[in-house]
mmCIF file of N, CA and C in Angstrom:
data_model
loop_
_atom_site.group_PDB
_atom_site.id
_atom_site.type_symbol
_atom_site.label_atom_id
_atom_site.label_comp_id
_atom_site.label_asym_id
_atom_site.label_seq_id
_atom_site.Cartn_x
_atom_site.Cartn_y
_atom_site.Cartn_z
ATOM 1 N N MET A 1 25.093 184.187 65.865
ATOM 2 C CA MET A 1 24.810 183.202 66.697
ATOM 3 C C MET A 1 23.567 182.306 66.601
ATOM 4 N N GLU A 2 23.207 181.250 66.485
ATOM 5 C CA GLU A 2 21.604 181.383 66.825
ATOM 6 C C GLU A 2 20.979 181.363 67.855
ATOM 7 N N ALA A 3 19.712 181.692 67.257
ATOM 8 C CA ALA A 3 18.841 182.303 68.492
ATOM 9 C C ALA A 3 17.934 181.157 68.609
ATOM 10 N N THR A 4 18.121 180.753 70.217
ATOM 11 C CA THR A 4 17.148 179.568 70.651
ATOM 12 C C THR A 4 16.184 180.276 71.840
ATOM 13 N N THR A 5 15.518 179.509 72.622
ATOM 14 C CA THR A 5 14.520 179.764 73.346
ATOM 15 C C THR A 5 15.388 180.259 74.548
ATOM 16 N N GLU A 6 16.506 179.360 74.847
ATOM 17 C CA GLU A 6 17.314 179.531 76.052
ATOM 18 C C GLU A 6 17.704 180.675 76.148
ATOM 19 N N LEU A 7 18.748 181.063 74.573
ATOM 20 C CA LEU A 7 19.446 182.325 74.558
ATOM 21 C C LEU A 7 18.342 183.347 74.308
ATOM 22 N N ARG A 8 17.075 183.352 74.421
ATOM 23 C CA ARG A 8 16.003 184.503 74.332
ATOM 24 C C ARG A 8 16.094 185.084 75.859
ATOM 25 N N THR A 9 15.699 183.686 76.143
ATOM 26 C CA THR A 9 15.467 183.997 77.725
ATOM 27 C C THR A 9 16.354 184.598 78.449
ATOM 28 N N ARG A 10 17.639 184.191 78.327
ATOM 29 C CA ARG A 10 18.540 184.861 79.327
ATOM 30 C C ARG A 10 18.904 186.133 78.830
ATOM 31 N N LEU A 11 18.949 186.611 77.015
ATOM 32 C CA LEU A 11 18.850 187.809 76.526
ATOM 33 C C LEU A 11 17.943 188.569 77.369
ATOM 34 N N ARG A 12 16.597 188.435 77.597
ATOM 35 C CA ARG A 12 15.693 189.135 78.467
ATOM 36 C C ARG A 12 16.082 189.574 79.525
ATOM 37 N N LYS A 13 16.480 188.496 79.930
ATOM 38 C CA LYS A 13 16.921 188.669 81.795
ATOM 39 C C LYS A 13 18.049 189.654 81.935
ATOM 40 N N LEU A 14 19.373 189.608 81.086
ATOM 41 C CA LEU A 14 20.203 190.612 81.016
ATOM 42 C C LEU A 14 19.777 191.926 80.552
ATOM 43 N N LEU A 15 18.852 192.141 79.653
ATOM 44 C CA LEU A 15 18.400 193.613 79.516
ATOM 45 C C LEU A 15 17.456 193.879 80.422
ATOM 46 N N ASN A 16 16.964 193.271 81.417
ATOM 47 C CA ASN A 16 16.267 193.400 82.394
ATOM 48 C C ASN A 16 14.921 193.937 81.967
ATOM 49 N N GLU A 17 14.184 192.712 80.815
ATOM 50 C CA GLU A 17 13.504 193.235 80.032
ATOM 51 C C GLU A 17 11.801 192.049 80.716
ATOM 52 N N ARG A 18 11.657 191.730 82.090
ATOM 53 C CA ARG A 18 10.825 191.077 82.471
ATOM 54 C C ARG A 18 9.223 191.420 81.436
ATOM 55 N N ILE A 19 8.540 190.473 81.005
ATOM 56 C CA ILE A 19 7.312 190.450 80.642
ATOM 57 C C ILE A 19 6.404 190.453 81.980
ATOM 58 N N PRO A 20 5.739 191.510 81.797
ATOM 59 C CA PRO A 20 4.636 191.383 83.364
ATOM 60 C C PRO A 20 3.776 190.308 83.471
ATOM 61 N N GLU A 21 3.264 190.184 84.300
ATOM 62 C CA GLU A 21 2.196 189.264 84.888
ATOM 63 C C GLU A 21 1.139 189.604 84.198
ATOM 64 N N GLY A 22 0.464 188.813 83.413
ATOM 65 C CA GLY A 22 -0.961 188.769 82.471
ATOM 66 C C GLY A 22 -0.291 189.337 81.495
ATOM 67 N N GLY A 23 0.781 189.514 81.285
ATOM 68 C CA GLY A 23 1.233 190.337 79.973
ATOM 69 C C GLY A 23 1.899 189.790 78.620
ATOM 70 N N THR A 24 2.020 190.210 77.673
ATOM 71 C CA THR A 24 2.863 189.683 76.432
ATOM 72 C C THR A 24 4.011 190.292 76.121
ATOM 73 N N GLU A 25 4.651 189.591 75.539
ATOM 74 C CA GLU A 25 6.131 190.202 74.716
ATOM 75 C C GLU A 25 6.133 191.777 74.214
ATOM 76 N N ALA A 26 5.035 191.813 74.107
ATOM 77 C CA ALA A 26 4.185 193.069 73.294
ATOM 78 C C ALA A 26 4.432 194.158 74.433
ATOM 79 N N SER A 27 4.401 193.827 75.639
ATOM 80 C CA SER A 27 4.410 194.774 76.821
ATOM 81 C C SER A 27 5.909 195.196 76.999
ATOM 82 N N THR A 28 6.731 194.561 76.518
ATOM 83 C CA THR A 28 8.156 195.171 77.015
ATOM 84 C C THR A 28 8.653 196.149 75.536
ATOM 85 N N ASN A 29 9.914 196.124 75.679
ATOM 86 C CA ASN A 29 10.877 197.131 74.868
ATOM 87 C C ASN A 29 11.028 196.194 73.820
ATOM 88 N N PHE A 30 11.802 194.851 73.609
ATOM 89 C CA PHE A 30 12.056 194.172 72.953
ATOM 90 C C PHE A 30 10.662 192.521 72.671
ATOM 91 N N THR A 31 10.287 192.359 70.893
ATOM 92 C CA THR A 31 9.621 191.364 71.157
ATOM 93 C C THR A 31 10.555 190.143 70.927
ATOM 94 N N ASP A 32 10.242 188.762 71.124
ATOM 95 C CA ASP A 32 10.802 188.054 70.668
ATOM 96 C C ASP A 32 11.413 188.104 69.471
ATOM 97 N N PHE A 33 10.950 188.621 68.177
ATOM 98 C CA PHE A 33 11.722 188.939 66.694
ATOM 99 C C PHE A 33 12.808 189.733 67.411
ATOM 100 N N ASP A 34 12.561 191.022 67.901
ATOM 101 C CA ASP A 34 13.824 191.853 68.024
ATOM 102 C C ASP A 34 15.099 191.131 69.010
ATOM 103 N N LEU A 35 14.796 190.417 69.887
ATOM 104 C CA LEU A 35 15.878 189.547 70.613
ATOM 105 C C LEU A 35 16.283 188.933 69.532
ATOM 106 N N ASP A 36 15.799 188.097 68.873
ATOM 107 C CA ASP A 36 16.078 186.864 67.736
ATOM 108 C C ASP A 36 17.079 187.468 66.681
ATOM 109 N N THR A 37 16.882 188.927 66.476
ATOM 110 C CA THR A 37 17.663 189.509 65.563
ATOM 111 C C THR A 37 18.769 190.234 66.470
ATOM 112 N N LEU A 38 18.880 190.687 67.354
ATOM 113 C CA LEU A 38 20.094 190.562 68.094
ATOM 114 C C LEU A 38 21.180 189.981 68.479
ATOM 115 N N LEU A 39 20.521 188.488 68.898
ATOM 116 C CA LEU A 39 21.426 187.230 68.606
ATOM 117 C C LEU A 39 21.502 187.034 67.357
ATOM 118 N N THR A 40 20.683 186.815 66.342
ATOM 119 C CA THR A 40 21.757 186.223 65.047
ATOM 120 C C THR A 40 22.474 187.402 64.480
ATOM 121 N N GLU A 41 22.684 188.496 64.816
ATOM 122 C CA GLU A 41 23.487 189.653 64.428
ATOM 123 C C GLU A 41 24.865 189.611 65.232
ATOM 124 N N SER A 42 24.728 188.910 66.400
ATOM 125 C CA SER A 42 25.993 188.948 67.282
ATOM 126 C C SER A 42 26.448 187.460 67.392
ATOM 127 N N ASP A 43 28.133 187.504 67.517
ATOM 128 C CA ASP A 43 29.018 186.493 67.564
ATOM 129 C C ASP A 43 28.829 185.677 69.201
ATOM 130 N N ILE A 44 28.817 186.592 69.837
ATOM 131 C CA ILE A 44 28.505 186.009 71.288
ATOM 132 C C ILE A 44 27.412 187.026 72.387
ATOM 133 N N LEU A 45 27.234 186.210 73.477
ATOM 134 C CA LEU A 45 25.618 186.726 73.833
ATOM 135 C C LEU A 45 26.222 187.976 74.693
ATOM 136 N N ASP A 46 27.231 188.305 75.339
ATOM 137 C CA ASP A 46 27.652 189.481 75.564
ATOM 138 C C ASP A 46 27.456 190.877 74.410
ATOM 139 N N SER A 47 27.917 190.224 73.397
ATOM 140 C CA SER A 47 27.783 191.397 72.046
ATOM 141 C C SER A 47 26.260 191.534 71.765
ATOM 142 N N ALA A 48 25.659 191.210 71.647
ATOM 143 C CA ALA A 48 23.716 191.062 71.918
ATOM 144 C C ALA A 48 23.192 191.895 72.968
ATOM 145 N N VAL A 49 23.670 191.735 74.365
ATOM 146 C CA VAL A 49 22.966 192.254 75.376
ATOM 147 C C VAL A 49 23.960 193.697 75.303
ATOM 148 N N ALA A 50 24.829 194.100 75.064
ATOM 149 C CA ALA A 50 25.426 195.587 74.806
ATOM 150 C C ALA A 50 24.709 196.248 73.696
ATOM 151 N N LYS A 51 24.273 195.515 72.615
ATOM 152 C CA LYS A 51 23.456 196.421 71.387
ATOM 153 C C LYS A 51 22.144 196.324 72.467
ATOM 154 N N GLY A 52 21.801 195.667 72.507
ATOM 155 C CA GLY A 52 20.264 195.532 73.462
ATOM 156 C C GLY A 52 20.159 197.072 74.369
ATOM 157 N N TRP A 53 21.040 197.433 75.375
ATOM 158 C CA TRP A 53 21.407 198.335 76.089
ATOM 159 C C TRP A 53 21.434 199.374 75.341
ATOM 160 N N MET A 54 22.441 199.253 74.276
ATOM 161 C CA MET A 54 22.507 200.846 73.707
ATOM 162 C C MET A 54 20.939 200.936 72.735
ATOM 163 N N GLU A 55 20.304 199.763 72.214
ATOM 164 C CA GLU A 55 18.629 200.069 71.762
ATOM 165 C C GLU A 55 17.789 200.716 73.072
ATOM 166 N N LYS A 56 18.185 200.212 74.301
ATOM 167 C CA LYS A 56 17.161 200.635 75.421
ATOM 168 C C LYS A 56 17.724 202.326 75.499
ATOM 169 N N ALA A 57 18.884 202.775 75.370
ATOM 170 C CA ALA A 57 19.143 204.135 75.735
ATOM 171 C C ALA A 57 18.258 204.620 74.697
ATOM 172 N N GLY A 58 18.654 204.771 73.401
ATOM 173 C CA GLY A 58 17.579 205.268 72.374
ATOM 174 C C GLY A 58 15.887 205.484 72.532
ATOM 175 N N LEU A 59 15.225 204.379 73.149
ATOM 176 C CA LEU A 59 14.129 204.676 73.386
ATOM 177 C C LEU A 59 13.767 204.973 74.498
ATOM 178 N N LEU A 60 14.696 205.545 75.217
ATOM 179 C CA LEU A 60 14.505 206.324 76.533
ATOM 180 C C LEU A 60 13.684 207.513 76.008
ATOM 181 N N GLN A 61 12.402 207.960 77.307
ATOM 182 C CA GLN A 61 11.868 209.214 77.027
ATOM 183 C C GLN A 61 11.365 209.804 78.117
ATOM 184 N N ALA A 62 11.785 211.342 78.231
ATOM 185 C CA ALA A 62 11.398 211.931 79.109
ATOM 186 C C ALA A 62 10.077 211.985 80.123
ATOM 187 N N ASP A 63 9.931 211.585 81.204
ATOM 188 C CA ASP A 63 8.985 211.499 82.240
ATOM 189 C C ASP A 63 8.935 212.413 83.214
ATOM 190 N N ILE A 64 7.599 212.771 83.695
ATOM 191 C CA ILE A 64 7.811 213.624 84.973
ATOM 192 C C ILE A 64 8.697 213.048 85.934
ATOM 193 N N GLU A 65 9.453 214.147 86.626
ATOM 194 C CA GLU A 65 10.736 213.554 87.479
ATOM 195 C C GLU A 65 9.955 213.869 88.747
ATOM 196 N N SER A 66 9.429 214.541 89.335
ATOM 197 C CA SER A 66 9.024 214.554 90.732
ATOM 198 C C SER A 66 7.119 215.394 90.306
ATOM 199 N N TYR A 67 6.386 215.266 91.651
ATOM 200 C CA TYR A 67 4.823 215.359 92.081
ATOM 201 C C TYR A 67 4.827 215.388 92.968
ATOM 202 N N SER A 68 3.868 215.969 93.813
ATOM 203 C CA SER A 68 3.506 216.214 95.004
ATOM 204 C C SER A 68 1.727 216.083 95.363
ATOM 205 N N ILE A 69 1.296 215.043 96.123
ATOM 206 C CA ILE A 69 0.220 215.475 96.573
ATOM 207 C C ILE A 69 0.199 216.111 98.000
ATOM 208 N N GLY A 70 -0.551 217.015 98.127
ATOM 209 C CA GLY A 70 -0.546 217.566 99.457
ATOM 210 C C GLY A 70 0.514 217.236 100.188
ATOM 211 N N SER A 71 0.750 216.670 101.222
ATOM 212 C CA SER A 71 2.224 217.112 101.796
ATOM 213 C C SER A 71 3.057 216.207 101.546
ATOM 214 N N GLU A 72 2.977 215.387 100.682
ATOM 215 C CA GLU A 72 3.726 213.965 99.999
ATOM 216 C C GLU A 72 4.194 214.462 99.025
ATOM 217 N N LYS A 73 5.441 214.178 98.654
ATOM 218 C CA LYS A 73 6.040 214.483 97.559
ATOM 219 C C LYS A 73 7.154 213.063 97.289
ATOM 220 N N TYR A 74 7.057 212.931 95.761
ATOM 221 C CA TYR A 74 7.672 211.518 95.012
ATOM 222 C C TYR A 74 8.507 212.390 93.903
ATOM 223 N N ASP A 75 9.537 211.699 94.472
ATOM 224 C CA ASP A 75 10.903 211.909 93.158
ATOM 225 C C ASP A 75 11.314 210.723 92.295
ATOM 226 N N LEU A 76 11.157 210.954 90.904
ATOM 227 C CA LEU A 76 11.325 209.671 90.057
ATOM 228 C C LEU A 76 12.543 209.972 89.509
ATOM 229 N N THR A 77 13.085 208.651 88.857
ATOM 230 C CA THR A 77 14.238 208.507 87.977
ATOM 231 C C THR A 77 14.353 209.642 87.509
ATOM 232 N N SER A 78 15.348 210.642 87.119
ATOM 233 C CA SER A 78 15.756 211.472 85.756
ATOM 234 C C SER A 78 16.052 210.310 84.494
ATOM 235 N N LEU A 79 15.623 211.292 83.506
ATOM 236 C CA LEU A 79 16.015 210.845 82.070
ATOM 237 C C LEU A 79 17.710 210.704 81.829
ATOM 238 N N LYS A 80 18.415 211.596 82.786
ATOM 239 C CA LYS A 80 19.770 211.789 82.727
ATOM 240 C C LYS A 80 20.438 210.625 83.505
ATOM 241 N N ASP A 81 19.899 209.939 84.262
ATOM 242 C CA ASP A 81 20.035 209.231 85.151
ATOM 243 C C ASP A 81 19.944 207.861 84.618
ATOM 244 N N ARG A 82 18.803 207.411 83.963
ATOM 245 C CA ARG A 82 18.514 206.291 83.223
ATOM 246 C C ARG A 82 19.306 206.203 82.103
ATOM 247 N N LEU A 83 19.316 207.278 81.229
ATOM 248 C CA LEU A 83 20.057 207.156 80.034
ATOM 249 C C LEU A 83 21.749 206.837 80.496
ATOM 250 N N ASN A 84 22.623 207.308 81.894
ATOM 251 C CA ASN A 84 23.716 206.963 82.261
ATOM 252 C C ASN A 84 23.844 205.520 82.858
ATOM 253 N N HIS A 85 22.394 205.251 83.103
ATOM 254 C CA HIS A 85 22.733 203.649 83.619
ATOM 255 C C HIS A 85 22.993 202.698 82.544
ATOM 256 N N THR A 86 21.948 202.948 81.264
ATOM 257 C CA THR A 86 21.732 202.271 80.036
ATOM 258 C C THR A 86 22.938 202.161 79.478
ATOM 259 N N LEU A 87 23.892 203.452 79.299
ATOM 260 C CA LEU A 87 24.799 203.544 78.604
ATOM 261 C C LEU A 87 26.128 202.868 79.234
ATOM 262 N N ALA A 88 25.884 202.955 80.818
ATOM 263 C CA ALA A 88 26.895 202.089 81.274
ATOM 264 C C ALA A 88 26.634 200.625 81.222
ATOM 265 N N MET A 89 25.390 199.850 81.239
ATOM 266 C CA MET A 89 25.575 198.703 81.088
ATOM 267 C C MET A 89 25.602 198.260 79.914
ATOM 268 N N ALA A 90 25.653 198.947 78.694
ATOM 269 C CA ALA A 90 25.998 198.753 77.131
ATOM 270 C C ALA A 90 27.668 198.621 77.165
ATOM 271 N N LYS A 91 28.059 200.038 77.993
ATOM 272 C CA LYS A 91 29.576 199.715 78.065
ATOM 273 C C LYS A 91 30.296 198.109 78.684
ATOM 274 N N GLN A 92 29.565 198.111 79.666
ATOM 275 C CA GLN A 92 30.188 197.170 80.404
ATOM 276 C C GLN A 92 29.947 195.923 80.171
ATOM 277 N N TYR A 93 29.060 195.505 79.193
ATOM 278 C CA TYR A 93 28.727 194.094 78.082
ATOM 279 C C TYR A 93 29.495 194.398 76.979
ATOM 280 N N GLY A 94 29.974 195.224 76.542
ATOM 281 C CA GLY A 94 30.797 195.434 75.486
ATOM 282 C C GLY A 94 31.977 195.335 75.879
ATOM 283 N N ALA A 95 32.241 195.367 76.855
ATOM 284 C CA ALA A 95 34.063 195.515 77.391
ATOM 285 C C ALA A 95 33.988 193.987 77.782
ATOM 286 N N THR A 96 32.857 193.274 77.975
ATOM 287 C CA THR A 96 33.105 191.856 78.482
ATOM 288 C C THR A 96 33.440 191.333 76.826
ATOM 289 N N ALA A 97 32.220 191.637 76.115
ATOM 290 C CA ALA A 97 32.473 190.728 74.832
ATOM 291 C C ALA A 97 33.780 190.766 74.099
ATOM 292 N N ASP A 98 34.465 192.375 74.095
ATOM 293 C CA ASP A 98 35.733 192.214 73.957
ATOM 294 C C ASP A 98 36.819 191.494 74.103
ATOM 295 N N ALA A 99 36.580 191.301 75.538
ATOM 296 C CA ALA A 99 37.683 190.436 76.691
ATOM 297 C C ALA A 99 37.583 189.325 75.957
ATOM 298 N N VAL A 100 36.054 188.737 75.922
ATOM 299 C CA VAL A 100 36.020 187.371 75.323
ATOM 300 C C VAL A 100 36.630 186.909 74.043
ATOM 301 N N LYS A 101 36.613 187.921 73.176
ATOM 302 C CA LYS A 101 37.073 188.187 71.912
ATOM 303 C C LYS A 101 38.408 187.922 71.816
ATOM 304 N N GLU A 102 38.931 188.546 72.435
ATOM 305 C CA GLU A 102 40.587 189.010 72.768
ATOM 306 C C GLU A 102 41.275 187.611 73.198
ATOM 307 N N ILE A 103 40.343 187.060 74.493
ATOM 308 C CA ILE A 103 40.947 185.781 74.978
ATOM 309 C C ILE A 103 40.696 184.670 73.789
ATOM 310 N N ALA A 104 40.004 184.488 73.162
ATOM 311 C CA ALA A 104 39.478 183.787 72.103
ATOM 312 C C ALA A 104 40.770 183.974 70.896
ATOM 313 N N ASN A 105 41.102 184.676 70.693
ATOM 314 C CA ASN A 105 42.102 185.072 69.648
ATOM 315 C C ASN A 105 43.396 185.036 69.841
ATOM 316 N N TYR A 106 43.537 184.827 71.372
ATOM 317 C CA TYR A 106 45.250 184.794 71.842
ATOM 318 C C TYR A 106 45.211 183.674 72.615
ATOM 319 N N GLY A 107 44.518 183.036 72.877
ATOM 320 C CA GLY A 107 44.871 182.257 74.265
ATOM 321 C C GLY A 107 43.860 181.640 75.069
ATOM 322 N N SER A 108 43.857 181.420 76.091
ATOM 323 C CA SER A 108 43.486 180.807 77.804
ATOM 324 C C SER A 108 43.208 181.847 78.571
ATOM 325 N N TYR A 109 42.471 181.761 79.556
ATOM 326 C CA TYR A 109 42.337 182.508 80.656
ATOM 327 C C TYR A 109 43.969 182.661 81.387
ATOM 328 N N MET A 110 43.933 181.145 81.295
ATOM 329 C CA MET A 110 45.413 180.897 82.434
ATOM 330 C C MET A 110 46.558 181.254 81.704
ATOM 331 N N PHE A 111 46.712 181.141 80.135
ATOM 332 C CA PHE A 111 47.944 181.234 79.557
ATOM 333 C C PHE A 111 47.424 182.420 78.508
ATOM 334 N N SER A 112 47.629 183.401 78.209
ATOM 335 C CA SER A 112 47.328 184.281 76.939
ATOM 336 C C SER A 112 48.878 184.739 76.241
ATOM 337 N N VAL A 113 48.950 184.182 75.149
ATOM 338 C CA VAL A 113 50.110 185.137 74.405
ATOM 339 C C VAL A 113 49.540 185.733 73.013
ATOM 340 N N GLN A 114 49.828 186.681 73.229
ATOM 341 C CA GLN A 114 49.617 187.887 71.983
ATOM 342 C C GLN A 114 51.054 187.845 70.890
ATOM 343 N N PRO A 115 50.542 188.059 69.610
ATOM 344 C CA PRO A 115 51.855 187.945 68.818
ATOM 345 C C PRO A 115 52.616 189.228 68.592
ATOM 346 N N PRO A 116 53.621 189.259 68.490
ATOM 347 C CA PRO A 116 54.219 190.644 68.452
ATOM 348 C C PRO A 116 53.709 191.458 66.946
ATOM 349 N N GLU A 117 53.668 192.643 67.332
ATOM 350 C CA GLU A 117 53.306 193.549 66.244
ATOM 351 C C GLU A 117 54.534 193.763 65.142
ATOM 352 N N VAL A 118 54.368 193.076 63.862
ATOM 353 C CA VAL A 118 55.555 193.063 62.917
ATOM 354 C C VAL A 118 55.388 194.234 61.917
ATOM 355 N N LEU A 119 56.345 195.168 61.736
ATOM 356 C CA LEU A 119 56.342 195.944 60.565
ATOM 357 C C LEU A 119 56.336 195.437 59.244
#
């Protein structure tokens, strides 16, 4: 798929990669070059999103999970929970991409025909 500004913006949104106010693309996990690579290596947007979420899972690092100051206690999201979330997102978009590809191969949303397996 050809990478365009619109597709790159959409991919960044689906990967939950917001550029911080006053920041640049370097402040995120994916630069524009990285997003363009994901797009050109994929045939549909959902495939690019699934690959992006898998890459985000690989980039996760352990942080402090809880701390307290005086009588206040703060609990942060654990690495395991963040990993489970990123892998679930990758699985969801991967399933969507597979469904779109299957429909494209066998028919439409309204009427789908799958050829029989021949021995």
